[in-house]
């Protein structure tokens, strides 16, 4: 059995994707351990999930730091101290700073609740994404797992899953359809990355 990978998750909110990754690591579906949860929101429910699972928590509210660069450097240092080798964003609503992408080149993944490259970019998060999809009368939506670079939602897409959009859908019902599909897709991609079946350098956001 190859050595377990060491994952850090960054989350700002509920953390249900974090939970899916956590469960898959604990059950052995993913050959990794989640060694750190970083949140920029002190009241994020993801923190409660981490504490219940005895995962180390780092609350990093950017307004408490002199600059975003200092904030980012502290996060990178904490990850390096824990020998993190894969970073998973799971509903992390802060822009990832260059210092993080430089510290973990081609090692940061994100899940986005739409079929990128459509409905990504600044401001496209949470219900805004689903509202835009509904406004455009799309027949389908879904989710994408991608490598993270310094531009919002622009790194290479690794995998996508689709769901049909019906005329009765609201942002909430669409989010409700996409969420379970996200858990499955994110777990599969992280599983395959940790098993060496997906070569992140070959997919490379940073060459
Ligand atoms: C998910 O829809 C994910 O695609 C997006 O943010 C949401 C996070 O949900 N990046 P949760 O906090 O994992 O429940």
JSON list of C-alpha atoms and ligand atoms in Angstrom, two decimals:
[
{"chain": "A", "resi": 1, "resn": "UNK", "atom": "CA", "xyz": [0.00, 0.00, 0.00]},
{"chain": "A", "resi": 2, "resn": "UNK", "atom": "CA", "xyz": [1.57, 3.36, -1.00]},
{"chain": "A", "resi": 3, "resn": "UNK", "atom": "CA", "xyz": [1.99, 5.96, 1.70]},
{"chain": "A", "resi": 4, "resn": "UNK", "atom": "CA", "xyz": [-1.14, 7.92, 2.63]},
{"chain": "A", "resi": 5, "resn": "UNK", "atom": "CA", "xyz": [-1.33, 11.41, 1.17]},
{"chain": "A", "resi": 6, "resn": "UNK", "atom": "CA", "xyz": [-1.74, 14.32, 3.58]},
{"chain": "A", "resi": 7, "resn": "UNK", "atom": "CA", "xyz": [-4.60, 16.65, 2.71]},
{"chain": "A", "resi": 8, "resn": "UNK", "atom": "CA", "xyz": [-5.52, 20.13, 3.91]},
{"chain": "A", "resi": 9, "resn": "UNK", "atom": "CA", "xyz": [-9.06, 21.36, 3.23]},
{"chain": "A", "resi": 10, "resn": "UNK", "atom": "CA", "xyz": [-10.01, 25.03, 3.02]},
{"chain": "A", "resi": 11, "resn": "UNK", "atom": "CA", "xyz": [-13.68, 25.81, 3.66]},
{"chain": "A", "resi": 12, "resn": "UNK", "atom": "CA", "xyz": [-15.73, 28.90, 4.50]},
{"chain": "A", "resi": 13, "resn": "UNK", "atom": "CA", "xyz": [-19.15, 27.46, 5.18]},
{"chain": "A", "resi": 14, "resn": "UNK", "atom": "CA", "xyz": [-21.18, 24.34, 5.79]},
{"chain": "A", "resi": 15, "resn": "UNK", "atom": "CA", "xyz": [-18.43, 21.98, 4.69]},
{"chain": "A", "resi": 16, "resn": "UNK", "atom": "CA", "xyz": [-20.56, 19.15, 3.35]},
{"chain": "A", "resi": 17, "resn": "UNK", "atom": "CA", "xyz": [-17.96, 18.51, 0.62]},
{"chain": "A", "resi": 18, "resn": "UNK", "atom": "CA", "xyz": [-15.30, 18.50, 3.30]},
{"chain": "A", "resi": 19, "resn": "UNK", "atom": "CA", "xyz": [-17.40, 15.92, 5.17]},
{"chain": "A", "resi": 20, "resn": "UNK", "atom": "CA", "xyz": [-17.62, 13.74, 2.06]},
{"chain": "A", "resi": 21, "resn": "UNK", "atom": "CA", "xyz": [-13.83, 13.81, 1.68]},
{"chain": "A", "resi": 22, "resn": "UNK", "atom": "CA", "xyz": [-13.36, 13.17, 5.39]},
{"chain": "A", "resi": 23, "resn": "UNK", "atom": "CA", "xyz": [-15.69, 10.16, 5.37]},
{"chain": "A", "resi": 24, "resn": "UNK", "atom": "CA", "xyz": [-13.96, 8.75, 2.31]},
{"chain": "A", "resi": 25, "resn": "UNK", "atom": "CA", "xyz": [-10.55, 9.10, 3.96]},
{"chain": "A", "resi": 26, "resn": "UNK", "atom": "CA", "xyz": [-11.74, 7.52, 7.20]},
{"chain": "A", "resi": 27, "resn": "UNK", "atom": "CA", "xyz": [-13.36, 4.59, 5.39]},
{"chain": "A", "resi": 28, "resn": "UNK", "atom": "CA", "xyz": [-10.25, 4.04, 3.26]},
{"chain": "A", "resi": 29, "resn": "UNK", "atom": "CA", "xyz": [-11.88, 4.89, -0.08]},
{"chain": "A", "resi": 30, "resn": "UNK", "atom": "CA", "xyz": [-9.31, 7.68, -0.38]},
{"chain": "A", "resi": 31, "resn": "UNK", "atom": "CA", "xyz": [-5.78, 6.69, 0.61]},
{"chain": "A", "resi": 32, "resn": "UNK", "atom": "CA", "xyz": [-5.16, 9.88, 2.55]},
{"chain": "A", "resi": 33, "resn": "UNK", "atom": "CA", "xyz": [-5.58, 11.60, 5.85]},
{"chain": "A", "resi": 34, "resn": "UNK", "atom": "CA", "xyz": [-7.08, 15.05, 6.24]},
{"chain": "A", "resi": 35, "resn": "UNK", "atom": "CA", "xyz": [-4.59, 16.67, 8.58]},
{"chain": "A", "resi": 36, "resn": "UNK", "atom": "CA", "xyz": [-5.83, 20.25, 8.55]},
{"chain": "A", "resi": 37, "resn": "UNK", "atom": "CA", "xyz": [-9.00, 22.28, 8.05]},
{"chain": "A", "resi": 38, "resn": "UNK", "atom": "CA", "xyz": [-8.45, 25.97, 7.37]},
{"chain": "A", "resi": 39, "resn": "UNK", "atom": "CA", "xyz": [-11.37, 28.35, 7.53]},
{"chain": "A", "resi": 40, "resn": "UNK", "atom": "CA", "xyz": [-11.53, 32.08, 6.99]},
{"chain": "A", "resi": 41, "resn": "UNK", "atom": "CA", "xyz": [-14.84, 32.16, 8.93]},
{"chain": "A", "resi": 42, "resn": "UNK", "atom": "CA", "xyz": [-14.80, 31.59, 12.65]},
{"chain": "A", "resi": 43, "resn": "UNK", "atom": "CA", "xyz": [-18.41, 30.34, 12.69]},
{"chain": "A", "resi": 44, "resn": "UNK", "atom": "CA", "xyz": [-18.21, 28.04, 9.68]},
{"chain": "A", "resi": 45, "resn": "UNK", "atom": "CA", "xyz": [-19.92, 24.74, 10.35]},
{"chain": "A", "resi": 46, "resn": "UNK", "atom": "CA", "xyz": [-16.98, 23.05, 8.63]},
{"chain": "A", "resi": 47, "resn": "UNK", "atom": "CA", "xyz": [-15.03, 23.80, 11.83]},
{"chain": "A", "resi": 48, "resn": "UNK", "atom": "CA", "xyz": [-17.51, 21.83, 13.92]},
{"chain": "A", "resi": 49, "resn": "UNK", "atom": "CA", "xyz": [-17.23, 18.93, 11.48]},
{"chain": "A", "resi": 50, "resn": "UNK", "atom": "CA", "xyz": [-13.44, 19.02, 11.77]},
{"chain": "A", "resi": 51, "resn": "UNK", "atom": "CA", "xyz": [-13.50, 19.12, 15.56]},
{"chain": "A", "resi": 52, "resn": "UNK", "atom": "CA", "xyz": [-15.90, 16.18, 15.71]},
{"chain": "A", "resi": 53, "resn": "UNK", "atom": "CA", "xyz": [-13.46, 14.22, 13.55]},
{"chain": "A", "resi": 54, "resn": "UNK", "atom": "CA", "xyz": [-10.40, 15.38, 15.55]},
{"chain": "A", "resi": 55, "resn": "UNK", "atom": "CA", "xyz": [-8.96, 17.20, 12.55]},
{"chain": "A", "resi": 56, "resn": "UNK", "atom": "CA", "xyz": [-6.68, 20.11, 13.39]},
{"chain": "A", "resi": 57, "resn": "UNK", "atom": "CA", "xyz": [-8.39, 23.47, 12.76]},
{"chain": "A", "resi": 58, "resn": "UNK", "atom": "CA", "xyz": [-6.85, 26.76, 11.79]},
{"chain": "A", "resi": 59, "resn": "UNK", "atom": "CA", "xyz": [-9.15, 29.79, 11.76]},
{"chain": "A", "resi": 60, "resn": "UNK", "atom": "CA", "xyz": [-7.59, 32.43, 9.54]},
{"chain": "A", "resi": 61, "resn": "UNK", "atom": "CA", "xyz": [-9.72, 35.54, 9.24]},
{"chain": "A", "resi": 62, "resn": "UNK", "atom": "CA", "xyz": [-7.94, 37.77, 6.70]},
{"chain": "A", "resi": 63, "resn": "UNK", "atom": "CA", "xyz": [-9.01, 41.00, 8.41]},
{"chain": "A", "resi": 64, "resn": "UNK", "atom": "CA", "xyz": [-6.90, 40.00, 11.40]},
{"chain": "A", "resi": 65, "resn": "UNK", "atom": "CA", "xyz": [-3.71, 40.11, 9.30]},
{"chain": "A", "resi": 66, "resn": "UNK", "atom": "CA", "xyz": [-1.63, 42.98, 8.03]},
{"chain": "A", "resi": 67, "resn": "UNK", "atom": "CA", "xyz": [-2.09, 41.91, 4.43]},
{"chain": "A", "resi": 68, "resn": "UNK", "atom": "CA", "xyz": [-3.46, 39.07, 2.36]},
{"chain": "A", "resi": 69, "resn": "UNK", "atom": "CA", "xyz": [0.13, 38.07, 1.61]},
{"chain": "A", "resi": 70, "resn": "UNK", "atom": "CA", "xyz": [0.91, 37.63, 5.31]},
{"chain": "A", "resi": 71, "resn": "UNK", "atom": "CA", "xyz": [-2.37, 35.75, 5.76]},
{"chain": "A", "resi": 72, "resn": "UNK", "atom": "CA", "xyz": [-1.51, 33.43, 2.90]},
{"chain": "A", "resi": 73, "resn": "UNK", "atom": "CA", "xyz": [2.07, 32.89, 4.06]},
{"chain": "A", "resi": 74, "resn": "UNK", "atom": "CA", "xyz": [0.81, 31.73, 7.46]},
{"chain": "A", "resi": 75, "resn": "UNK", "atom": "CA", "xyz": [-1.56, 29.26, 5.86]},
{"chain": "A", "resi": 76, "resn": "UNK", "atom": "CA", "xyz": [1.21, 27.94, 3.60]},
{"chain": "A", "resi": 77, "resn": "UNK", "atom": "CA", "xyz": [3.57, 27.62, 6.57]},
{"chain": "A", "resi": 78, "resn": "UNK", "atom": "CA", "xyz": [1.00, 25.67, 8.61]},
{"chain": "A", "resi": 79, "resn": "UNK", "atom": "CA", "xyz": [0.46, 23.32, 5.69]},
{"chain": "A", "resi": 80, "resn": "UNK", "atom": "CA", "xyz": [4.17, 22.80, 5.16]},
{"chain": "A", "resi": 81, "resn": "UNK", "atom": "CA", "xyz": [4.68, 22.15, 8.87]},
{"chain": "A", "resi": 82, "resn": "UNK", "atom": "CA", "xyz": [2.13, 19.35, 8.61]},
{"chain": "A", "resi": 83, "resn": "UNK", "atom": "CA", "xyz": [3.71, 17.95, 5.42]},
{"chain": "A", "resi": 84, "resn": "UNK", "atom": "CA", "xyz": [0.55, 18.56, 3.44]},
{"chain": "A", "resi": 85, "resn": "UNK", "atom": "CA", "xyz": [0.86, 17.35, -0.14]},
{"chain": "A", "resi": 86, "resn": "UNK", "atom": "CA", "xyz": [-2.63, 18.01, -1.48]},
{"chain": "A", "resi": 87, "resn": "UNK", "atom": "CA", "xyz": [-4.94, 20.98, -0.85]},
{"chain": "A", "resi": 88, "resn": "UNK", "atom": "CA", "xyz": [-8.69, 20.73, -1.46]},
{"chain": "A", "resi": 89, "resn": "UNK", "atom": "CA", "xyz": [-10.88, 23.81, -1.57]},
{"chain": "A", "resi": 90, "resn": "UNK", "atom": "CA", "xyz": [-14.41, 22.98, -0.48]},
{"chain": "A", "resi": 91, "resn": "UNK", "atom": "CA", "xyz": [-16.60, 26.07, -0.54]},
{"chain": "A", "resi": 92, "resn": "UNK", "atom": "CA", "xyz": [-13.67, 28.38, 0.19]},
{"chain": "A", "resi": 93, "resn": "UNK", "atom": "CA", "xyz": [-14.83, 31.87, -0.67]},
{"chain": "A", "resi": 94, "resn": "UNK", "atom": "CA", "xyz": [-11.52, 33.70, -0.56]},
{"chain": "A", "resi": 95, "resn": "UNK", "atom": "CA", "xyz": [-9.38, 34.11, -3.62]},
{"chain": "A", "resi": 96, "resn": "UNK", "atom": "CA", "xyz": [-6.34, 31.87, -3.41]},
{"chain": "A", "resi": 97, "resn": "UNK", "atom": "CA", "xyz": [-3.26, 34.04, -3.23]},
{"chain": "A", "resi": 98, "resn": "UNK", "atom": "CA", "xyz": [-0.19, 33.44, -5.42]},
{"chain": "A", "resi": 99, "resn": "UNK", "atom": "CA", "xyz": [1.85, 32.41, -2.40]},
{"chain": "A", "resi": 100, "resn": "UNK", "atom": "CA", "xyz": [-0.35, 29.36, -1.98]},
{"chain": "A", "resi": 101, "resn": "UNK", "atom": "CA", "xyz": [-0.30, 28.31, -5.62]},
{"chain": "A", "resi": 102, "resn": "UNK", "atom": "CA", "xyz": [3.48, 28.79, -5.61]},
{"chain": "A", "resi": 103, "resn": "UNK", "atom": "CA", "xyz": [3.87, 26.69, -2.45]},
{"chain": "A", "resi": 104, "resn": "UNK", "atom": "CA", "xyz": [1.63, 23.93, -3.81]},
{"chain": "A", "resi": 105, "resn": "UNK", "atom": "CA", "xyz": [2.02, 24.03, -7.59]},
{"chain": "A", "resi": 106, "resn": "UNK", "atom": "CA", "xyz": [-0.51, 21.74, -9.28]},
{"chain": "A", "resi": 107, "resn": "UNK", "atom": "CA", "xyz": [-1.55, 20.46, -5.86]},
{"chain": "A", "resi": 108, "resn": "UNK", "atom": "CA", "xyz": [-4.66, 22.57, -5.19]},
{"chain": "A", "resi": 109, "resn": "UNK", "atom": "CA", "xyz": [-8.07, 21.30, -6.25]},
{"chain": "A", "resi": 110, "resn": "UNK", "atom": "CA", "xyz": [-11.46, 22.98, -6.18]},
{"chain": "A", "resi": 111, "resn": "UNK", "atom": "CA", "xyz": [-15.04, 21.89, -6.74]},
{"chain": "A", "resi": 112, "resn": "UNK", "atom": "CA", "xyz": [-17.36, 24.32, -8.49]},
{"chain": "A", "resi": 113, "resn": "UNK", "atom": "CA", "xyz": [-21.14, 23.87, -8.77]},
{"chain": "A", "resi": 114, "resn": "UNK", "atom": "CA", "xyz": [-21.44, 24.38, -12.54]},
{"chain": "A", "resi": 115, "resn": "UNK", "atom": "CA", "xyz": [-20.04, 23.11, -15.80]},
{"chain": "A", "resi": 116, "resn": "UNK", "atom": "CA", "xyz": [-16.91, 25.23, -16.16]},
{"chain": "A", "resi": 117, "resn": "UNK", "atom": "CA", "xyz": [-15.83, 27.23, -18.09]},
{"chain": "A", "resi": 118, "resn": "UNK", "atom": "CA", "xyz": [-19.44, 28.44, -17.97]},
{"chain": "A", "resi": 119, "resn": "UNK", "atom": "CA", "xyz": [-20.67, 30.14, -14.80]},
{"chain": "A", "resi": 120, "resn": "UNK", "atom": "CA", "xyz": [-17.29, 30.52, -13.14]},
{"chain": "A", "resi": 121, "resn": "UNK", "atom": "CA", "xyz": [-15.24, 33.53, -12.10]},
{"chain": "A", "resi": 122, "resn": "UNK", "atom": "CA", "xyz": [-15.55, 36.35, -9.61]},
{"chain": "A", "resi": 123, "resn": "UNK", "atom": "CA", "xyz": [-18.95, 36.55, -7.95]},
{"chain": "A", "resi": 124, "resn": "UNK", "atom": "CA", "xyz": [-19.96, 33.12, -9.22]},
{"chain": "A", "resi": 125, "resn": "UNK", "atom": "CA", "xyz": [-20.45, 31.23, -5.99]},
{"chain": "A", "resi": 126, "resn": "UNK", "atom": "CA", "xyz": [-23.33, 29.69, -4.07]},
{"chain": "A", "resi": 127, "resn": "UNK", "atom": "CA", "xyz": [-26.79, 30.55, -5.35]},
{"chain": "A", "resi": 128, "resn": "UNK", "atom": "CA", "xyz": [-25.42, 33.16, -7.78]},
{"chain": "A", "resi": 129, "resn": "UNK", "atom": "CA", "xyz": [-24.18, 30.30, -9.94]},
{"chain": "A", "resi": 130, "resn": "UNK", "atom": "CA", "xyz": [-27.53, 28.50, -9.97]},
{"chain": "A", "resi": 131, "resn": "UNK", "atom": "CA", "xyz": [-29.47, 31.72, -10.55]},
{"chain": "A", "resi": 132, "resn": "UNK", "atom": "CA", "xyz": [-27.31, 32.48, -13.60]},
{"chain": "A", "resi": 133, "resn": "UNK", "atom": "CA", "xyz": [-27.84, 28.96, -14.96]},
{"chain": "A", "resi": 134, "resn": "UNK", "atom": "CA", "xyz": [-31.63, 29.30, -14.53]},
{"chain": "A", "resi": 135, "resn": "UNK", "atom": "CA", "xyz": [-31.69, 32.76, -16.07]},
{"chain": "A", "resi": 136, "resn": "UNK", "atom": "CA", "xyz": [-29.90, 31.43, -19.14]},
{"chain": "A", "resi": 137, "resn": "UNK", "atom": "CA", "xyz": [-32.48, 28.60, -19.36]},
{"chain": "A", "resi": 138, "resn": "UNK", "atom": "CA", "xyz": [-29.76, 25.96, -19.52]},
{"chain": "A", "resi": 139, "resn": "UNK", "atom": "CA", "xyz": [-30.98, 22.41, -20.03]},
{"chain": "A", "resi": 140, "resn": "UNK", "atom": "CA", "xyz": [-28.24, 21.04, -17.82]},
{"chain": "A", "resi": 141, "resn": "UNK", "atom": "CA", "xyz": [-25.83, 22.03, -15.11]},
{"chain": "A", "resi": 142, "resn": "UNK", "atom": "CA", "xyz": [-23.55, 20.07, -12.84]},
{"chain": "A", "resi": 143, "resn": "UNK", "atom": "CA", "xyz": [-20.20, 20.40, -11.16]},
{"chain": "A", "resi": 144, "resn": "UNK", "atom": "CA", "xyz": [-16.53, 20.53, -12.04]},
{"chain": "A", "resi": 145, "resn": "UNK", "atom": "CA", "xyz": [-13.38, 19.58, -10.19]},
{"chain": "A", "resi": 146, "resn": "UNK", "atom": "CA", "xyz": [-10.44, 21.60, -11.38]},
{"chain": "A", "resi": 147, "resn": "UNK", "atom": "CA", "xyz": [-6.88, 22.51, -10.58]},
{"chain": "A", "resi": 148, "resn": "UNK", "atom": "CA", "xyz": [-6.55, 25.92, -9.00]},
{"chain": "A", "resi": 149, "resn": "UNK", "atom": "CA", "xyz": [-4.43, 28.70, -10.42]},
{"chain": "A", "resi": 150, "resn": "UNK", "atom": "CA", "xyz": [-4.46, 32.38, -9.56]},
{"chain": "A", "resi": 151, "resn": "UNK", "atom": "CA", "xyz": [-7.54, 33.20, -11.60]},
{"chain": "A", "resi": 152, "resn": "UNK", "atom": "CA", "xyz": [-10.97, 32.28, -10.19]},
{"chain": "A", "resi": 153, "resn": "UNK", "atom": "CA", "xyz": [-12.23, 28.95, -11.55]},
{"chain": "A", "resi": 154, "resn": "UNK", "atom": "CA", "xyz": [-9.79, 28.95, -14.46]},
{"chain": "A", "resi": 155, "resn": "UNK", "atom": "CA", "xyz": [-7.44, 26.05, -13.82]},
{"chain": "A", "resi": 156, "resn": "UNK", "atom": "CA", "xyz": [-7.68, 22.92, -15.96]},
{"chain": "A", "resi": 157, "resn": "UNK", "atom": "CA", "xyz": [-10.86, 20.90, -15.43]},
{"chain": "A", "resi": 158, "resn": "UNK", "atom": "CA", "xyz": [-10.16, 17.35, -14.22]},
{"chain": "A", "resi": 159, "resn": "UNK", "atom": "CA", "xyz": [-13.69, 15.95, -14.18]},
{"chain": "A", "resi": 160, "resn": "UNK", "atom": "CA", "xyz": [-17.32, 16.99, -14.50]},
{"chain": "A", "resi": 161, "resn": "UNK", "atom": "CA", "xyz": [-20.71, 15.52, -13.67]},
{"chain": "A", "resi": 162, "resn": "UNK", "atom": "CA", "xyz": [-23.99, 16.67, -15.20]},
{"chain": "A", "resi": 163, "resn": "UNK", "atom": "CA", "xyz": [-27.52, 17.04, -13.89]},
{"chain": "A", "resi": 164, "resn": "UNK", "atom": "CA", "xyz": [-30.63, 18.00, -15.88]},
{"chain": "A", "resi": 165, "resn": "UNK", "atom": "CA", "xyz": [-32.23, 21.38, -15.16]},
{"chain": "A", "resi": 166, "resn": "UNK", "atom": "CA", "xyz": [-36.02, 21.36, -15.20]},
{"chain": "A", "resi": 167, "resn": "UNK", "atom": "CA", "xyz": [-38.25, 24.40, -15.81]},
{"chain": "A", "resi": 168, "resn": "UNK", "atom": "CA", "xyz": [-39.56, 24.12, -12.23]},
{"chain": "A", "resi": 169, "resn": "UNK", "atom": "CA", "xyz": [-36.09, 24.35, -10.70]},
{"chain": "A", "resi": 170, "resn": "UNK", "atom": "CA", "xyz": [-35.20, 27.16, -8.33]},
{"chain": "A", "resi": 171, "resn": "UNK", "atom": "CA", "xyz": [-31.67, 28.00, -7.20]},
{"chain": "A", "resi": 172, "resn": "UNK", "atom": "CA", "xyz": [-32.35, 25.93, -4.09]},
{"chain": "A", "resi": 173, "resn": "UNK", "atom": "CA", "xyz": [-33.65, 22.84, -5.87]},
{"chain": "A", "resi": 174, "resn": "UNK", "atom": "CA", "xyz": [-30.82, 22.99, -8.37]},
{"chain": "A", "resi": 175, "resn": "UNK", "atom": "CA", "xyz": [-28.26, 23.30, -5.58]},
{"chain": "A", "resi": 176, "resn": "UNK", "atom": "CA", "xyz": [-29.99, 20.36, -3.90]},
{"chain": "A", "resi": 177, "resn": "UNK", "atom": "CA", "xyz": [-29.60, 18.24, -7.05]},
{"chain": "A", "resi": 178, "resn": "UNK", "atom": "CA", "xyz": [-25.97, 19.20, -7.56]},
{"chain": "A", "resi": 179, "resn": "UNK", "atom": "CA", "xyz": [-24.69, 18.79, -4.02]},
{"chain": "A", "resi": 180, "resn": "UNK", "atom": "CA", "xyz": [-24.83, 14.96, -3.83]},
{"chain": "A", "resi": 181, "resn": "UNK", "atom": "CA", "xyz": [-23.28, 14.75, -7.28]},
{"chain": "A", "resi": 182, "resn": "UNK", "atom": "CA", "xyz": [-20.45, 16.97, -6.02]},
{"chain": "A", "resi": 183, "resn": "UNK", "atom": "CA", "xyz": [-19.67, 14.65, -3.13]},
{"chain": "A", "resi": 184, "resn": "UNK", "atom": "CA", "xyz": [-19.37, 11.67, -5.46]},
{"chain": "A", "resi": 185, "resn": "UNK", "atom": "CA", "xyz": [-17.26, 13.49, -8.05]},
{"chain": "A", "resi": 186, "resn": "UNK", "atom": "CA", "xyz": [-14.90, 15.14, -5.57]},
{"chain": "A", "resi": 187, "resn": "UNK", "atom": "CA", "xyz": [-14.31, 11.87, -3.73]},
{"chain": "A", "resi": 188, "resn": "UNK", "atom": "CA", "xyz": [-13.63, 10.04, -7.00]},
{"chain": "A", "resi": 189, "resn": "UNK", "atom": "CA", "xyz": [-11.14, 12.64, -8.22]},
{"chain": "A", "resi": 190, "resn": "UNK", "atom": "CA", "xyz": [-9.29, 12.89, -4.90]},
{"chain": "A", "resi": 191, "resn": "UNK", "atom": "CA", "xyz": [-9.28, 9.10, -4.66]},
{"chain": "A", "resi": 192, "resn": "UNK", "atom": "CA", "xyz": [-7.71, 8.83, -8.11]},
{"chain": "A", "resi": 193, "resn": "UNK", "atom": "CA", "xyz": [-5.18, 11.58, -7.42]},
{"chain": "A", "resi": 194, "resn": "UNK", "atom": "CA", "xyz": [-4.11, 9.85, -4.21]},
{"chain": "A", "resi": 195, "resn": "UNK", "atom": "CA", "xyz": [-3.89, 6.50, -5.99]},
{"chain": "A", "resi": 196, "resn": "UNK", "atom": "CA", "xyz": [-1.64, 8.04, -8.64]},
{"chain": "A", "resi": 197, "resn": "UNK", "atom": "CA", "xyz": [-4.25, 7.51, -11.36]},
{"chain": "A", "resi": 198, "resn": "UNK", "atom": "CA", "xyz": [-4.50, 11.23, -12.10]},
{"chain": "A", "resi": 199, "resn": "UNK", "atom": "CA", "xyz": [-1.17, 12.94, -12.70]},
{"chain": "A", "resi": 200, "resn": "UNK", "atom": "CA", "xyz": [-1.72, 16.54, -11.60]},
{"chain": "A", "resi": 201, "resn": "UNK", "atom": "CA", "xyz": [1.58, 17.72, -13.06]},
{"chain": "A", "resi": 202, "resn": "UNK", "atom": "CA", "xyz": [0.57, 16.39, -16.46]},
{"chain": "A", "resi": 203, "resn": "UNK", "atom": "CA", "xyz": [-2.76, 18.25, -16.18]},
{"chain": "A", "resi": 204, "resn": "UNK", "atom": "CA", "xyz": [-0.75, 21.19, -14.88]},
{"chain": "A", "resi": 205, "resn": "UNK", "atom": "CA", "xyz": [-2.11, 24.61, -14.06]},
{"chain": "A", "resi": 206, "resn": "UNK", "atom": "CA", "xyz": [1.50, 25.62, -13.31]},
{"chain": "A", "resi": 207, "resn": "UNK", "atom": "CA", "xyz": [4.13, 24.35, -15.71]},
{"chain": "B", "resi": 1, "resn": "LIG", "atom": "C1", "xyz": [-20.35, 23.70, -3.14]},
{"chain": "B", "resi": 1, "resn": "LIG", "atom": "O1", "xyz": [-21.46, 23.86, -3.95]},
{"chain": "B", "resi": 1, "resn": "LIG", "atom": "C2", "xyz": [-19.08, 23.81, -3.93]},
{"chain": "B", "resi": 1, "resn": "LIG", "atom": "O2", "xyz": [-19.20, 23.43, -5.25]},
{"chain": "B", "resi": 1, "resn": "LIG", "atom": "C3", "xyz": [-18.78, 25.28, -3.89]},
{"chain": "B", "resi": 1, "resn": "LIG", "atom": "O3", "xyz": [-19.22, 25.72, -2.64]},
{"chain": "B", "resi": 1, "resn": "LIG", "atom": "C4", "xyz": [-20.22, 24.85, -2.15]},
{"chain": "B", "resi": 1, "resn": "LIG", "atom": "C5", "xyz": [-19.78, 24.39, -0.80]},
{"chain": "B", "resi": 1, "resn": "LIG", "atom": "O4", "xyz": [-20.76, 23.65, -0.14]},
{"chain": "B", "resi": 1, "resn": "LIG", "atom": "N1", "xyz": [-17.39, 25.55, -4.17]},
{"chain": "B", "resi": 1, "resn": "LIG", "atom": "P1", "xyz": [-20.36, 22.90, 1.20]},
{"chain": "B", "resi": 1, "resn": "LIG", "atom": "O5", "xyz": [-19.80, 23.96, 2.15]},
{"chain": "B", "resi": 1, "resn": "LIG", "atom": "O6", "xyz": [-19.34, 21.87, 0.85]},
{"chain": "B", "resi": 1, "resn": "LIG", "atom": "O7", "xyz": [-21.62, 22.31, 1.74]}
]
